[in-house]
XYZ file of C-alpha atoms in Angstrom:
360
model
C -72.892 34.357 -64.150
C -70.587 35.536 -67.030
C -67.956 36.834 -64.706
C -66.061 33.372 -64.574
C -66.692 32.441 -68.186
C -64.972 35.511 -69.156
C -62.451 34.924 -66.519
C -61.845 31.476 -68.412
C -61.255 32.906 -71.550
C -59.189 35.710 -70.566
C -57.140 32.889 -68.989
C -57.070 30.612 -72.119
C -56.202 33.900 -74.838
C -53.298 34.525 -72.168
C -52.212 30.816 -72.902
C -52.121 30.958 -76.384
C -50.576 34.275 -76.522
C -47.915 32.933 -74.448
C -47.508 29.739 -76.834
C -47.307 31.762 -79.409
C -44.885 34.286 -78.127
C -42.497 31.072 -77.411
C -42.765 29.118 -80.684
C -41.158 32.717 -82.252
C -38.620 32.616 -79.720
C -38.151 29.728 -80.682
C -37.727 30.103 -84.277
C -35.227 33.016 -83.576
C -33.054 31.168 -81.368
C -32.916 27.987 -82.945
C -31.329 29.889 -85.555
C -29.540 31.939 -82.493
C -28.258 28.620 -81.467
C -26.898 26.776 -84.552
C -24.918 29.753 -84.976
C -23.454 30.815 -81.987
C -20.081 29.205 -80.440
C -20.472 26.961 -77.510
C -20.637 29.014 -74.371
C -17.211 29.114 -72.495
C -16.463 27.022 -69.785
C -13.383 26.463 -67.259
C -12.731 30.389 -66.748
C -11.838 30.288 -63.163
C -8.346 31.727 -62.967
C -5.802 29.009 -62.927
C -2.253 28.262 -63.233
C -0.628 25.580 -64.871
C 2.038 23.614 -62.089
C 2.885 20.785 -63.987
C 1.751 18.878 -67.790
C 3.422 15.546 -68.566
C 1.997 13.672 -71.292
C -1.690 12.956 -70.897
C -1.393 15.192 -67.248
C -1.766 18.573 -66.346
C -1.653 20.021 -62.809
C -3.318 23.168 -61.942
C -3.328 25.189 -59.048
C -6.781 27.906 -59.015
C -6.050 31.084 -57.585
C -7.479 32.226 -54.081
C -10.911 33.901 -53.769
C -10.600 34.604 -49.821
C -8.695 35.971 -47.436
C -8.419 33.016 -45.013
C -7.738 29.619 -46.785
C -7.900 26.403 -44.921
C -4.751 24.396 -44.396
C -5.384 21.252 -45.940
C -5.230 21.840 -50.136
C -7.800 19.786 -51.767
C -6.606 17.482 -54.813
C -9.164 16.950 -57.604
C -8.879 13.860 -59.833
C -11.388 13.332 -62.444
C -11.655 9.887 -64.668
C -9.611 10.378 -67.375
C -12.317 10.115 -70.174
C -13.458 13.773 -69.602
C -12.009 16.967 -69.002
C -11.880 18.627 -65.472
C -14.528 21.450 -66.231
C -17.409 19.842 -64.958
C -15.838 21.203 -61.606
C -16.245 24.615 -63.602
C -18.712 25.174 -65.811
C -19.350 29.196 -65.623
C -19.613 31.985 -62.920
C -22.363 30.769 -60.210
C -22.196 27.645 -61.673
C -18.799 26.464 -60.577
C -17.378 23.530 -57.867
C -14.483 25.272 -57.780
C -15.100 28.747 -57.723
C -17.921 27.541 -54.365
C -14.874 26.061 -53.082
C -12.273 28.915 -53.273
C -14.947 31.059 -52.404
C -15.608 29.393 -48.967
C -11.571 29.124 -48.280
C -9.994 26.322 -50.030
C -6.800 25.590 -51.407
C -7.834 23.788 -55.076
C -5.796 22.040 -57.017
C -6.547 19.828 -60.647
C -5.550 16.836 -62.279
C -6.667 17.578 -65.412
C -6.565 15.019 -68.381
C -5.316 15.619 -72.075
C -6.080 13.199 -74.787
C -2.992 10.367 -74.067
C -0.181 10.794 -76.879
C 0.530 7.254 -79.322
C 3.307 6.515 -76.958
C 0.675 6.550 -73.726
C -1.110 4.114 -75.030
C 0.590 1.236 -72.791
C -0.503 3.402 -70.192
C -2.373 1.298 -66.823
C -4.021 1.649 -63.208
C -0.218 1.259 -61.930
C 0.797 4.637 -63.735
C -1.891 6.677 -62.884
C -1.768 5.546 -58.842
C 1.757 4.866 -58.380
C 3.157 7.844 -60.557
C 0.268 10.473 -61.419
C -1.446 10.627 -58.537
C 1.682 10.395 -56.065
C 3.607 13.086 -57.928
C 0.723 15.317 -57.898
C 0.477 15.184 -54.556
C 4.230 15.876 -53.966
C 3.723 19.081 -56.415
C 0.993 20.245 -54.035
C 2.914 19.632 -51.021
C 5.641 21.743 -52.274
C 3.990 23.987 -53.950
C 1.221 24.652 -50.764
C 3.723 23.970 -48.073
C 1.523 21.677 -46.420
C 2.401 17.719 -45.928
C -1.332 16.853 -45.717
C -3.307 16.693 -49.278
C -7.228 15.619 -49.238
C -7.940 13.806 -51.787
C -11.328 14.122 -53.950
C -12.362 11.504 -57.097
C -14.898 12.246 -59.095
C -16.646 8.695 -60.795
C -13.447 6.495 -62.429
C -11.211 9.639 -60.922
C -12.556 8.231 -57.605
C -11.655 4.695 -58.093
C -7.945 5.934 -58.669
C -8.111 7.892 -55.972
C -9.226 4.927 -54.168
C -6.895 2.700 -54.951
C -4.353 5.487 -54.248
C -5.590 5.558 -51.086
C -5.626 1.851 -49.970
C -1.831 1.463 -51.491
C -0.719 4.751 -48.996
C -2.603 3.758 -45.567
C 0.810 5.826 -44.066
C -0.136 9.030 -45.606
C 0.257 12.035 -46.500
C -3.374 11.798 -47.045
C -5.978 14.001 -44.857
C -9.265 12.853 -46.568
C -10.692 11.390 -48.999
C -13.502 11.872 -50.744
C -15.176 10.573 -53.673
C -18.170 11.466 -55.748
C -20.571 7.933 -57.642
C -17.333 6.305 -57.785
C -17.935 2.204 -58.745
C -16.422 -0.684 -56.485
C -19.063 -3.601 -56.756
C -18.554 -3.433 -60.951
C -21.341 -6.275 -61.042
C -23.919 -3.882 -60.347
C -22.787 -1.466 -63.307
C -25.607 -3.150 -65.630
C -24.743 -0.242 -68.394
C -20.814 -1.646 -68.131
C -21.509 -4.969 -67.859
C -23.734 -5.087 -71.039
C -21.136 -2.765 -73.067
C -18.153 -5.286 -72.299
C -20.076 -8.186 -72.018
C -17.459 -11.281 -72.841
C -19.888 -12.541 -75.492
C -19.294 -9.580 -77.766
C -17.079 -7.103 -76.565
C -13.460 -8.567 -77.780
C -11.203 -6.074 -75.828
C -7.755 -7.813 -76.523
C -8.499 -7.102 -80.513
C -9.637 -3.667 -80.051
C -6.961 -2.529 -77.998
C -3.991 -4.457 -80.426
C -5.978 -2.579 -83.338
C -6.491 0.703 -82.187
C -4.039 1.266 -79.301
C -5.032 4.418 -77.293
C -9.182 3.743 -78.045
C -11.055 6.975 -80.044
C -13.176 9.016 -78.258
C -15.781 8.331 -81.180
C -16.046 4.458 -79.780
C -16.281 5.580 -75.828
C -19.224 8.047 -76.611
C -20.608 5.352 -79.475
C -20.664 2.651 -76.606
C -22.631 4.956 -73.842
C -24.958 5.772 -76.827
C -25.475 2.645 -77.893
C -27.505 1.486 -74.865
C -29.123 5.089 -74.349
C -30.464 5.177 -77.868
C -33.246 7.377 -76.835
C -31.318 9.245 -74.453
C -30.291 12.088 -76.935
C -33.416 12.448 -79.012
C -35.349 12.732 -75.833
C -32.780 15.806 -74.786
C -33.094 16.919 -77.967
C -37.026 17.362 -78.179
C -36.480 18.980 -74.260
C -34.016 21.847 -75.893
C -36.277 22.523 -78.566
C -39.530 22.564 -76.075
C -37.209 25.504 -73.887
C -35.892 26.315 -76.468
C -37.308 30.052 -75.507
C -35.730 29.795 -72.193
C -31.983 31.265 -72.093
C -31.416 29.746 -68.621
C -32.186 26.034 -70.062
C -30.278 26.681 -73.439
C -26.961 27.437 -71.844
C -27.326 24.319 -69.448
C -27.790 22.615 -71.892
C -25.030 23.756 -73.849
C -22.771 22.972 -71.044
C -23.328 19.908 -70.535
C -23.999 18.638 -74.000
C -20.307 20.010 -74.408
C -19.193 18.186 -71.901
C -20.256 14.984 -73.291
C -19.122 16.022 -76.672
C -15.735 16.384 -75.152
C -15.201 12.955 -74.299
C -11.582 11.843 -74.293
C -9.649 8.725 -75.869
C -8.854 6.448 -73.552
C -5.015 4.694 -72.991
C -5.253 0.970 -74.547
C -3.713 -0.894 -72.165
C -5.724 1.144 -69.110
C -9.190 0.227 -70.982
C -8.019 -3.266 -71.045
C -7.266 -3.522 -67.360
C -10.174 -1.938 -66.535
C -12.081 -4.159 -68.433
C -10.435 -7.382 -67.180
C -9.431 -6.797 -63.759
C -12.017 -4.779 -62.766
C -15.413 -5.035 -64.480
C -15.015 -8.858 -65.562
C -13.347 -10.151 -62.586
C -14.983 -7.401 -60.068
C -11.130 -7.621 -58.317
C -11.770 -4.118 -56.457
C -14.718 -5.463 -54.398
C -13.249 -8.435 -53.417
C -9.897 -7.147 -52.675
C -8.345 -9.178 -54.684
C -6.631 -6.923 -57.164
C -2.603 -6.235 -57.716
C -1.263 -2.890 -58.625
C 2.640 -2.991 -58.640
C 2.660 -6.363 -57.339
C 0.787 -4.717 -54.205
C -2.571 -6.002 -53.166
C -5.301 -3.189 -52.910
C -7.222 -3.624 -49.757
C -10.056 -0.761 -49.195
C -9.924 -1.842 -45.902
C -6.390 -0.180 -45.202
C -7.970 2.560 -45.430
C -8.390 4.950 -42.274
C -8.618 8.295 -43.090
C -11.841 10.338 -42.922
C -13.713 9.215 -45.750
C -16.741 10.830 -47.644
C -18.308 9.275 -50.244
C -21.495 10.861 -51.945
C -23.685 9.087 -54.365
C -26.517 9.870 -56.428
C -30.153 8.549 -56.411
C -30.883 8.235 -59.649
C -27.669 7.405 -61.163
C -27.563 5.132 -64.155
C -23.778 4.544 -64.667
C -23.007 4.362 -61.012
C -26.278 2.648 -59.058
C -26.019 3.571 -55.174
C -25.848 -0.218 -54.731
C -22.668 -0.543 -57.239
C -20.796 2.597 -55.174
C -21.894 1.691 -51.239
C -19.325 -0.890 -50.940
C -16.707 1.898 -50.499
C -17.679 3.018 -46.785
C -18.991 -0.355 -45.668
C -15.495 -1.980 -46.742
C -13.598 1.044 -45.991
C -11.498 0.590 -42.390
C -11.935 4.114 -41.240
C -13.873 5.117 -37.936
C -14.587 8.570 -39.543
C -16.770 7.826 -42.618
C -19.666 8.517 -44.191
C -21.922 7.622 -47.213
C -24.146 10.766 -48.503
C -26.943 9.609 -51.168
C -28.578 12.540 -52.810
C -30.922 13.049 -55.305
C -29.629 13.784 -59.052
C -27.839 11.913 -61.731
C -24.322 11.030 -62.596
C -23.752 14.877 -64.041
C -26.288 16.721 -62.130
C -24.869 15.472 -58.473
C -21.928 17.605 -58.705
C -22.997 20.134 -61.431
C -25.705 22.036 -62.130
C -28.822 23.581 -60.362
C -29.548 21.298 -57.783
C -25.960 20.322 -57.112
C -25.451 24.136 -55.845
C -28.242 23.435 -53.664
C -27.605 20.295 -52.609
C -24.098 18.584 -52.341
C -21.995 21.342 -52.723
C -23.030 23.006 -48.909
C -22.681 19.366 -48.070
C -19.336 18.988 -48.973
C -18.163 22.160 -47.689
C -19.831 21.289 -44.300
C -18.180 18.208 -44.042
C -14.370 19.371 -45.453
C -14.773 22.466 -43.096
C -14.270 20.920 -39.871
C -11.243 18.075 -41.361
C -9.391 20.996 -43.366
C -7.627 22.573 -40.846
């Protein structure tokens, strides 16, 4: 009869040892952690092509033997730097990607200079994006370039693509990336017309601090970072979580001004006026249409994403006039979709299974 009692308490002194051994290692690396430098990230061998201004265009070196034809072309939104695609070692888009035979190339954003601060949609589609893509063309020796937007980065990419329904592109693909900007309840309340004067910010500030972006996002999250916060300190103990974290909460911390006269576009044209959806918008004097476009289209959302609802992305592929497309919803956030543990599980095999048989 004492057999499970003592079993119980065996059990429960194991518990509390274990408690205890973690609130040290806690202790020690909270102090560990204050002050250490922020782990490295982006250190998958790259070259720099091309940096203009706010741009730079990088081209990662091969990891395989066989590559597939078709180079890839990563655009990311232009508030945040490219390394999302590269955190660390195991822990990398890119590095998956070179590692299964791709051809990689970057658009990678730079803080925009005081005279890019007249900067709009119409630069970064009809001048960024196209010159990129004649930089990979020349540089690869390939005509064909598939195209792959990650969030704001897609919505360029989109409208890139319904502006060029004669090529060169091969694909596109795009990762939580916003057309119906009504169902963007986090935008909608930040630059709500009642409050949110964007004509006097822009004329005030020009390009628009980095401090007022992140300010903005925290604003209606106030919890957000306290909650992560308390989480750190809980696994604290756990190396794993700590460099995560660490990542990512650098990643956020990162957060990039934005070009005046894009924000103010965006804002207008785009969240107030929801032109995209209805087709209705004019870049260069050119309607965008999404249904001009035709190529093979991918388009992978996340389940639980906040900024970018599945219901605010799906528009894309049901508008979208190509026979080859498809619309991927996966579990995960915003972040975590194309970054972190579950994205290595998830949507990176996914993407690679459907590139793989339109990459060659």
């Amino acid at each position: 009869m004492n057999a499970p009692v003592k079993a119980e308490e065996a059990s429960l002194t194991q518990r509390l040892r274990s408690e205890v051994d973690r609130a040290i290692q806690r202790s020690f690396k909270g102090l560990e952690y204050l002050s250490s430098p922020a782990p490295a990230v982006g250190t998958t061998p790259r070259s720099l092509l091309h940096r203009r201004g706010t741009l730079g265009l990088y081209h990662y070196h091969p990891q395989s033997a066989e590559v597939y034809r078709v180079p890839l072309l990563l655009v990311m939104a232009t508030t945040n730097k490219s390394y999302i695609f590269d955190l660390a070692p195991g822990q990398s888009l890119i590095e998956f990607l070179l590692q299964r035979g791709y051809d990689v190339y970057v658009m990678d954003w730079h803080a925009p200079t005081a005279d890019e601060k007249r900067l709009k949609i119409e630069d970064y589609t009809l001048d960024f994006i196209p010159d990129c893509i004649r930089r990979v063309q020349a540089h690869s020796g390939e005509q064909e370039v598939t195209l792959v937007g990650y969030c704001m980065g897609g919505v360029l990419s989109t409208i890139y693509a319904a502006l060029h329904p004669e090529g060169p592109l091969k694909n596109l693909v795009c990762f939580t990336t916003p057309i119906d900007m009504t169902k963007m309840t986090v935008f909608q309340s930040m630059a709500d017309k009642r409050h949110f004067d964007v004509d006097r910010l822009v004329d005030t500030l020009g390009n628009v601090p980095s401090q007022v972006v992140m300010g903005a996002f925290e604003a209606h999250r106030p919890a957000g970072r306290i909650a992560a916060q308390v989480r750190l300190w809980d696994n604290m103990w756990n190396d794993q979580y700590v460099k995560g974290y660490r990542m990512m909460d650098r990643f956020g911390a990162e957060t990039l001004p934005l070009a005046g006269e894009y924000l103010r576009q965006t804002v207008k044209e785009l969240i107030w006026k929801n032109r995209l959806y209805d087709n209705s918008l004019r870049i260069g004097g050119r309607v965008v249409d999404i249904h001009r476009i035709t190529v093979p289209l991918l388009h992978v959302t996340a389940q639980y994403d906040h900024l970018v609802p599945p219901e605010c992305a799906a528009p894309l592929v049901a508008q979208a006039g190509s026979r080859d497309k498809e619309e991927l919803t996966l579990p995960g956030g915003h972040v975590s979709l194309v970054a972190g543990p579950n994205a290595v599980k998830r949507m990176w095999p996914a993407l690679d299974q459907w590139l793989a048989k339109r990459s060659e």
